[in-house]
Coordinates of C-alpha atoms and ligand atoms in Angstrom, one line a residue:
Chain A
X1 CA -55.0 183.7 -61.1
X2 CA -57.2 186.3 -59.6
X3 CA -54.8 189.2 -59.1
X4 CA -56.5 190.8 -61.6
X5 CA -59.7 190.9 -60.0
X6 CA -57.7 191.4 -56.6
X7 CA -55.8 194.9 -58.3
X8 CA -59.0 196.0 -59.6
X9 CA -61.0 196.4 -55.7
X10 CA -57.4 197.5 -55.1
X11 CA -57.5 200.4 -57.5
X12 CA -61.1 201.3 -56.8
X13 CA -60.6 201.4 -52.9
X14 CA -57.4 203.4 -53.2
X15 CA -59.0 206.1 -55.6
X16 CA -61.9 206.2 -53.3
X17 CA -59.7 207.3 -50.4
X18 CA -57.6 209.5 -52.4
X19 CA -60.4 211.4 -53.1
X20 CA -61.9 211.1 -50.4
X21 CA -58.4 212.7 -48.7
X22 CA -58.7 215.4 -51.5
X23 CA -55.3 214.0 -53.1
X24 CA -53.7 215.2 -56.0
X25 CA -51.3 212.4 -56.5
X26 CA -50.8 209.2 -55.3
X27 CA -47.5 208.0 -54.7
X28 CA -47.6 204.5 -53.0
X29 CA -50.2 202.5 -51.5
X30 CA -49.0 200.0 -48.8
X31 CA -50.9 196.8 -49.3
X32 CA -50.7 193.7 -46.9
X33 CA -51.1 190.3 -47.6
X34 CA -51.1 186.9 -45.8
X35 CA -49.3 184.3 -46.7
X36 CA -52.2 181.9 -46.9
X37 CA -53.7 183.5 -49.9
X38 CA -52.9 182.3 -53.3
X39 CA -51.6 186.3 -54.7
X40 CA -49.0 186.6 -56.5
X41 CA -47.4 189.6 -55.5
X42 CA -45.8 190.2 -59.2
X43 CA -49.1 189.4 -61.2
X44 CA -51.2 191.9 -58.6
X45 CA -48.1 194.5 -59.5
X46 CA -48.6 194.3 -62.7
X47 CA -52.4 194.5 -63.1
X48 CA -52.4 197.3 -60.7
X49 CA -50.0 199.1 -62.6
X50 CA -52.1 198.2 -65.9
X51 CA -55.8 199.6 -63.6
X52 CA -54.0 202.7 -62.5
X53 CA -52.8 203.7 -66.2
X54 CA -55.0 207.3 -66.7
X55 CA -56.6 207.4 -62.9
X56 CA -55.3 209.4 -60.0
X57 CA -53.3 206.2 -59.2
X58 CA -50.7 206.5 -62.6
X59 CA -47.3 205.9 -61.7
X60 CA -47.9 205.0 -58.2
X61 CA -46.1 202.2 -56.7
X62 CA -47.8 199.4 -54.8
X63 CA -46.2 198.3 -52.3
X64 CA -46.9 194.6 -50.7
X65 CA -46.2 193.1 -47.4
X66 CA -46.7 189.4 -47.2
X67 CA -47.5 189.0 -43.7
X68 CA -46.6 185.5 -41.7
X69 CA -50.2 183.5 -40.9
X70 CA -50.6 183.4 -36.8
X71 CA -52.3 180.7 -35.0
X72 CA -54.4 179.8 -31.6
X73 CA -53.6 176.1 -30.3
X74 CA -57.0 175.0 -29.5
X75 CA -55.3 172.6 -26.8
X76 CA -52.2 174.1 -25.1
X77 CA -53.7 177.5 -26.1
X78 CA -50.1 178.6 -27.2
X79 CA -50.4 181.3 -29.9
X80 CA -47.7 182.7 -32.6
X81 CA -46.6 182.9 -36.1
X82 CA -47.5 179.4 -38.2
X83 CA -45.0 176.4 -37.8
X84 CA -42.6 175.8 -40.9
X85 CA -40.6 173.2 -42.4
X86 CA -39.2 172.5 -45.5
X87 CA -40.2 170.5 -47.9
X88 CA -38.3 168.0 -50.5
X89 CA -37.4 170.7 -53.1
X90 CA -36.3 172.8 -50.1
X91 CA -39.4 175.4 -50.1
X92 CA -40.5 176.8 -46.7
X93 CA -44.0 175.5 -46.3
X94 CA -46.8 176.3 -43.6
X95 CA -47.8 173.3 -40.8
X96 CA -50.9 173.1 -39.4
X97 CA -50.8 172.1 -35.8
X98 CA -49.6 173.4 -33.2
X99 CA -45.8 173.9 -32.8
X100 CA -45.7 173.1 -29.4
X101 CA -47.7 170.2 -28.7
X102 CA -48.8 169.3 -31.8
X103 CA -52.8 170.1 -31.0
X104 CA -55.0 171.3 -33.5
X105 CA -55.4 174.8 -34.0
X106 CA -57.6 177.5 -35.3
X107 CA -56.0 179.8 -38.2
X108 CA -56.0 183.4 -36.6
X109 CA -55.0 185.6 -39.2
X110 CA -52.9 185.2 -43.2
X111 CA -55.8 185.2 -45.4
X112 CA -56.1 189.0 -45.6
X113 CA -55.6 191.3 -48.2
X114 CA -56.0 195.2 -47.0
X115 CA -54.5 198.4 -48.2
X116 CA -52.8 199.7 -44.7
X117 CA -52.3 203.4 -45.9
X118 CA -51.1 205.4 -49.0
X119 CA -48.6 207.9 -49.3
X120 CA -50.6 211.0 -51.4
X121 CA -49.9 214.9 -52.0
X122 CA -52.0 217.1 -51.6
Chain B
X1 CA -44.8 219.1 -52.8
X2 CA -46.4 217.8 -49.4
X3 CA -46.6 214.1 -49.2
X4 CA -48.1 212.6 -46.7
X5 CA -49.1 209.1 -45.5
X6 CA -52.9 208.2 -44.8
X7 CA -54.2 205.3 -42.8
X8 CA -56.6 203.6 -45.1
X9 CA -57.1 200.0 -43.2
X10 CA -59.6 198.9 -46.0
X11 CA -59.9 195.0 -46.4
X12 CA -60.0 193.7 -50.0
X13 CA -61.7 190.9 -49.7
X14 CA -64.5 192.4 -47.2
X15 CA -67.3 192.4 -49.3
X16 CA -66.8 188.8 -50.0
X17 CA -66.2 188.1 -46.5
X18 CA -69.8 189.5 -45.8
X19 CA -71.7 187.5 -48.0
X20 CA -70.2 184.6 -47.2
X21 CA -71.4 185.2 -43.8
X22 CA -74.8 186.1 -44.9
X23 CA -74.9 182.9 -46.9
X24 CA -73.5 181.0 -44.0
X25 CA -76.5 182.9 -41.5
X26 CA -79.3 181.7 -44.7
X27 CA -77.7 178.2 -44.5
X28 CA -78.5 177.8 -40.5
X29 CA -81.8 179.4 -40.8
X30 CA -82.8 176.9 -43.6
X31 CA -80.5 174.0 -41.3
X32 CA -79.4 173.0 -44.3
X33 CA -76.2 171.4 -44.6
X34 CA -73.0 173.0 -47.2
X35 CA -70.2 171.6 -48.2
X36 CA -67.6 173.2 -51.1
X37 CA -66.1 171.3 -53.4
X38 CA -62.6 172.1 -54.4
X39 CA -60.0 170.4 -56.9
X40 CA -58.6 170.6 -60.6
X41 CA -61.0 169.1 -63.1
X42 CA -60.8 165.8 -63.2
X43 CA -60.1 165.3 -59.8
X44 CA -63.5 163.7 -59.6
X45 CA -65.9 166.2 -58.0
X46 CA -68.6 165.6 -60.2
X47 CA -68.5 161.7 -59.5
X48 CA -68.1 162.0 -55.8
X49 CA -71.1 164.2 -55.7
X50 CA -73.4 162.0 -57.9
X51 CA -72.2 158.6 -55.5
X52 CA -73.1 160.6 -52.4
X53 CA -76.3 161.8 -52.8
X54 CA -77.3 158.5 -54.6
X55 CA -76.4 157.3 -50.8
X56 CA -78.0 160.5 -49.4
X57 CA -81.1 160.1 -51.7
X58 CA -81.1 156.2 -50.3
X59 CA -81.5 157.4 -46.9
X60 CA -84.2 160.1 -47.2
X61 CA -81.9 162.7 -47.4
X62 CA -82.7 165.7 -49.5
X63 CA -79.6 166.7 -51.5
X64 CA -79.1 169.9 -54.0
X65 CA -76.4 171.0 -56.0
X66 CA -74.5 174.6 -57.0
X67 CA -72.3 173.7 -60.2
X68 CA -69.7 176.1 -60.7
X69 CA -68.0 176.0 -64.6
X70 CA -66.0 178.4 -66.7
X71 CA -68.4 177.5 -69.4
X72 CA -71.0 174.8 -70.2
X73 CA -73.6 173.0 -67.7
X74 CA -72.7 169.1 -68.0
X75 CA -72.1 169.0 -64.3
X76 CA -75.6 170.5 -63.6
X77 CA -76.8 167.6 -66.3
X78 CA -74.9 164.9 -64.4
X79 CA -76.7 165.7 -61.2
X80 CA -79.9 166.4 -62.5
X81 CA -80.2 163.3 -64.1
X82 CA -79.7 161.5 -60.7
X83 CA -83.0 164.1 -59.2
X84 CA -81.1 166.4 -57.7
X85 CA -82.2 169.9 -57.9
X86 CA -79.1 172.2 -59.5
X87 CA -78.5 175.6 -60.1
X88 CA -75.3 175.8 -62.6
X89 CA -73.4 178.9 -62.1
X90 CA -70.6 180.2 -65.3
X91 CA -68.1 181.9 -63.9
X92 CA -67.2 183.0 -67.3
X93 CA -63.0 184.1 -66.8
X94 CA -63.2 184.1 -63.1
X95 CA -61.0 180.8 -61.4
X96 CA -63.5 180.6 -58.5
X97 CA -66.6 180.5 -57.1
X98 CA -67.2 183.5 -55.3
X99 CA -70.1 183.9 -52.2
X100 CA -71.5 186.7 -54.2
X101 CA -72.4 184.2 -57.1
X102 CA -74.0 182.1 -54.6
X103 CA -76.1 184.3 -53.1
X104 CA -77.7 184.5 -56.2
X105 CA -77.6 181.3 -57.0
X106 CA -79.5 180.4 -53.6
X107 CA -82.0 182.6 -54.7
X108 CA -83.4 179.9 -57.0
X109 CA -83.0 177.4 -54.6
X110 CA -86.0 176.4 -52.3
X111 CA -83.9 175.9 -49.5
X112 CA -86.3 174.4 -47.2
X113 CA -86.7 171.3 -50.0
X114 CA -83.4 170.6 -49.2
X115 CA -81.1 169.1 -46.4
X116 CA -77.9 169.6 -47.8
X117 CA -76.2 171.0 -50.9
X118 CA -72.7 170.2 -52.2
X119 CA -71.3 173.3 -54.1
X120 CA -68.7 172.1 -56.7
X121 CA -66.3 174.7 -57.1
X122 CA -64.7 176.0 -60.3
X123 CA -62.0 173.1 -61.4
X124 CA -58.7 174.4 -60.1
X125 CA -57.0 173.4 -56.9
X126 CA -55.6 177.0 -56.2
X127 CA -57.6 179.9 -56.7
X128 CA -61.3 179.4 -54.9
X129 CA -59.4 178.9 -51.5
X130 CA -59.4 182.3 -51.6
X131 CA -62.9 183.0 -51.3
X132 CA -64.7 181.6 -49.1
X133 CA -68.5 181.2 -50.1
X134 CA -70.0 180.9 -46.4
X135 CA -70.2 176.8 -46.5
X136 CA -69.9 174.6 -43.4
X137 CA -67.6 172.1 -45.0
X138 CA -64.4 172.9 -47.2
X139 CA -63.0 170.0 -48.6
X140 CA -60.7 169.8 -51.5
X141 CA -60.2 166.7 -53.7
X142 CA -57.4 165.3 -55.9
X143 CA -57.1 162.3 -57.5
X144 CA -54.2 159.7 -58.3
X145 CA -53.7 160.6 -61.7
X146 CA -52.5 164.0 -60.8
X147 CA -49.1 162.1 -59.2
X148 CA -48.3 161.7 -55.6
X149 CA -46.7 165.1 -55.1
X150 CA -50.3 166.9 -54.3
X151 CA -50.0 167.8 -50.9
X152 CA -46.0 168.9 -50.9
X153 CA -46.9 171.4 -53.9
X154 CA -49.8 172.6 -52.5
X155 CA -49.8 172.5 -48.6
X156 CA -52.0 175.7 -48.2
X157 CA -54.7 174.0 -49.4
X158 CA -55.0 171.1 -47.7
X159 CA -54.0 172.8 -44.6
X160 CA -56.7 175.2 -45.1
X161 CA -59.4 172.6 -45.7
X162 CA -61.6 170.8 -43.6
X163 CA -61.8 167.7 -45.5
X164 CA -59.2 165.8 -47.6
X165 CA -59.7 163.5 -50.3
X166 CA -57.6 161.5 -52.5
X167 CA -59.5 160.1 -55.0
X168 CA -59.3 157.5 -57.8
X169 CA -57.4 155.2 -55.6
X170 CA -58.7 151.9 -57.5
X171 CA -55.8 153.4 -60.5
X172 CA -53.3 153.7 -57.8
X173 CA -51.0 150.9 -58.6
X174 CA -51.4 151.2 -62.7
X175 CA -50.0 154.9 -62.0
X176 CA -47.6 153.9 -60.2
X177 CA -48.9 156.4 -57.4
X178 CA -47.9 155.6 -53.8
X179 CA -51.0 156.0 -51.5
X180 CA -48.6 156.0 -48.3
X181 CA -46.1 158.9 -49.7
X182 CA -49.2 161.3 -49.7
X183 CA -50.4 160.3 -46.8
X184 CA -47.1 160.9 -45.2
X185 CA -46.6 164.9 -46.8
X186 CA -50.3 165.5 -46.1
X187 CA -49.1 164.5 -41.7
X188 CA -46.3 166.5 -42.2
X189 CA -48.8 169.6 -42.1
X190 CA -51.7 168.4 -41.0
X191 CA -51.1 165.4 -38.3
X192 CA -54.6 165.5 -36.7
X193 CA -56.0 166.4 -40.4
X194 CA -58.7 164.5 -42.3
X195 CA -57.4 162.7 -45.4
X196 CA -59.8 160.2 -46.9
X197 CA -58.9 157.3 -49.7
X198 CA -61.9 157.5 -52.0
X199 CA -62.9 155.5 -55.3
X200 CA -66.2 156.5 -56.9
X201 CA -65.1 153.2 -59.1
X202 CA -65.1 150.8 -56.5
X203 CA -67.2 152.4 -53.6
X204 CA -63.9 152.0 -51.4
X205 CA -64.1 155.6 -48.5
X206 CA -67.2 157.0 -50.0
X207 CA -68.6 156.2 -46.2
X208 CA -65.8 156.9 -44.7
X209 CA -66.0 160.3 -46.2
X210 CA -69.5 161.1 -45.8
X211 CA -68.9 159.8 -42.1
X212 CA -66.0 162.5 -41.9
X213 CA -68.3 165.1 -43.4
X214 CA -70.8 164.6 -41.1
X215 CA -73.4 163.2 -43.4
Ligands
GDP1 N1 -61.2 155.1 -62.2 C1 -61.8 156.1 -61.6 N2 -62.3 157.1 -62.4 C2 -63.0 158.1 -61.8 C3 -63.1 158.2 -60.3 N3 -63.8 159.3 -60.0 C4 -64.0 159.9 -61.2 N4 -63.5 159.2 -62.2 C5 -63.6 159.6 -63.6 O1 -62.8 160.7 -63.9 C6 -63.4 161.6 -64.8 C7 -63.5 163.0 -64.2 O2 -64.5 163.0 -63.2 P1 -65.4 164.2 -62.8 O3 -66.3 163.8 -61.7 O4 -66.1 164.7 -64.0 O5 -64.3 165.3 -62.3 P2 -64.4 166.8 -62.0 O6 -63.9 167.6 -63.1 O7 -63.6 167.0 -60.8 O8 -65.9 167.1 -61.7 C8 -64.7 161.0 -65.2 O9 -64.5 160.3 -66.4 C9 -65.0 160.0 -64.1 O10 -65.7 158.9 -64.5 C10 -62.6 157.1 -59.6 O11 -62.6 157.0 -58.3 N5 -61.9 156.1 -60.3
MG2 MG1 -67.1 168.5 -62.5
ZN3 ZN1 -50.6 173.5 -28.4

């Protein structure tokens, strides 16, 4: 329920370094995700595209990459891309322990939420 | 027409990021102890925090509390009627506590009066795990009445958190709720994970929990 919020420090960081790269246009910006945050990758669409109405950003396209989480096992110190399973009404859902040997394990990355790069003319 | 791609690498979620760790580095300094409350209203986050620092109080222990509400303050009431110093925080539209909001809040806060402080977060199981606010503790609380299907709809969350708690468990059998079939989904993703059985009603885990918190 924050995409809102989320699209507007998008918009703001993305006109920042369009300017800042002199652009005339934006055409994309390529946004990242993890998995472990609670975006919704349509909702952030559609505020961004509301934010960017009438900015440098208007009819750009934002692009989103949700990004598997990646752990450390904090006893076999195996590391890789989050265990799934599936649950009862067949959705793919995280685990939290180590696939391996079943150690606890310290979350390395899939909270984040950056803009990689943009696609601008100039 | 020249297009061209720019690297950009900015995180959305630094500046958060950095004030929770500033919050987190004031915490330590102060050696006071944080924990973040976490669950849909209702869930009983209020109640837990009013039976624990009654305990806490009991011992010597010098709690405060952060309430964080849409609108209103009768969380900060609840808790201030029980002595404990509370800064109420409304978040207004915002879903979440963020760790801007309590860096400001903390500014009122004499944290050397105090040995530990229980945020309660905004009531909604989804959005403030998000944002962290710099805390040492996360732990997220649901309660029986919200069914037994919890931890399958939302495994991030409990996965995520430090502490688990089911609460409400004294209205267990009247809703029909089977304790064991959470207890199961919440291994399934969490095997070595702390779940705790709590009833502000009846008293039942409230040590169990404060044990698990460190407390
Ligand atoms: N039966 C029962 N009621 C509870 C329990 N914990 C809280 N409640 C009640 O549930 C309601 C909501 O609790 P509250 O602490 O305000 O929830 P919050 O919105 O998460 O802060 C209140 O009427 C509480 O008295 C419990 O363990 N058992
Ligand atoms: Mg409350
Ligand atoms: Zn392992």
């Amino acid at each position: 329920m924050h995409e809102f919020s989320t699209a507007q420090g998008i918009v703001e960081t993305a006109i920042h370094y369009a300017k800042k790269n002199k652009a005339k246009k934006v055409k994309k910006v390529f946004l990242e995700i993890g998995e472990l945050t609670f975006l919704n990758v349509e909702q952030l669409k559609f505020s961004y595209d509301i934010l960017s109405k009438d900015t440098i950003l208007d009819n750009s396209e934002l692009v989103v990459e949700v990004k598997s989480a990646t752990y450390k096992c904090m006893k076999c110190g195996a590391s890789g891309k989050l265990g799934k399973i599936e649950n009862e009404d067949h959705f793919s859902i995280p685990v939290f322990h180590c696939p391996k040997c079943g150690g606890e394990i310290e979350i390395l990355s899939g909270r984040q939420c950056f803009i990689k790069n943009m696609e601008i003319e100039v | 027409m020249f297009f061209h791609i720019i690297g950009v690498e900015a995180d959305i979620f630094k500046a958060n990021k950095e004030l929770a760790e500033r919050n987190r580095m004031l915490f330590k300094k102060h050696n006071v102890k944080t924990i973040d409350v976490m669950g849909a209203i209702g869930s009983g986050k209020t109640a837990l925090i009013e039976t624990m620092s009654h305990l806490l109080k009991k011992r010597g222990i010098r709690v405060g509390a952060i309430t964080g509400d849409v609108a209103g303050d009768d969380d900060a009431k609840r808790l201030e009627s029980i002595g404990v110093p509370v800064e109420n925080i409304n978040t207004g539209k915002e879903c979440h506590l963020d760790a801007h909001l309590i860096h400001h809040a903390i500014e009122h806060f004499d944290l050397d009066a105090i040995d530990v402080l229980f945020i309660e977060n905004v009531g909604n199981l989804v959005c403030p795990a998000d944002f962290q606010l710099g805390t040492d503790i996360r732990c997220v609380v649901v309660s029986v009445t919200e069914g037994d299907d919890m931890v399958r709809k939302h495994p991030v969350i409990f996965g995520t958190s430090d502490v688990a708690v089911v609460n409400k468990i004294d209205l267990a059998d009247a809703m029909g709720v089977d304790l064991k079939r959470i207890e199961e989904d919440f291994r399934k993703i969490k095997p070595n994970g702390i779940l705790i059985e709590t009833s502000v009603k009846t008293g039942e885990g409230i040590e169990k929990l404060m044990d698990a918190m460190g407390l």
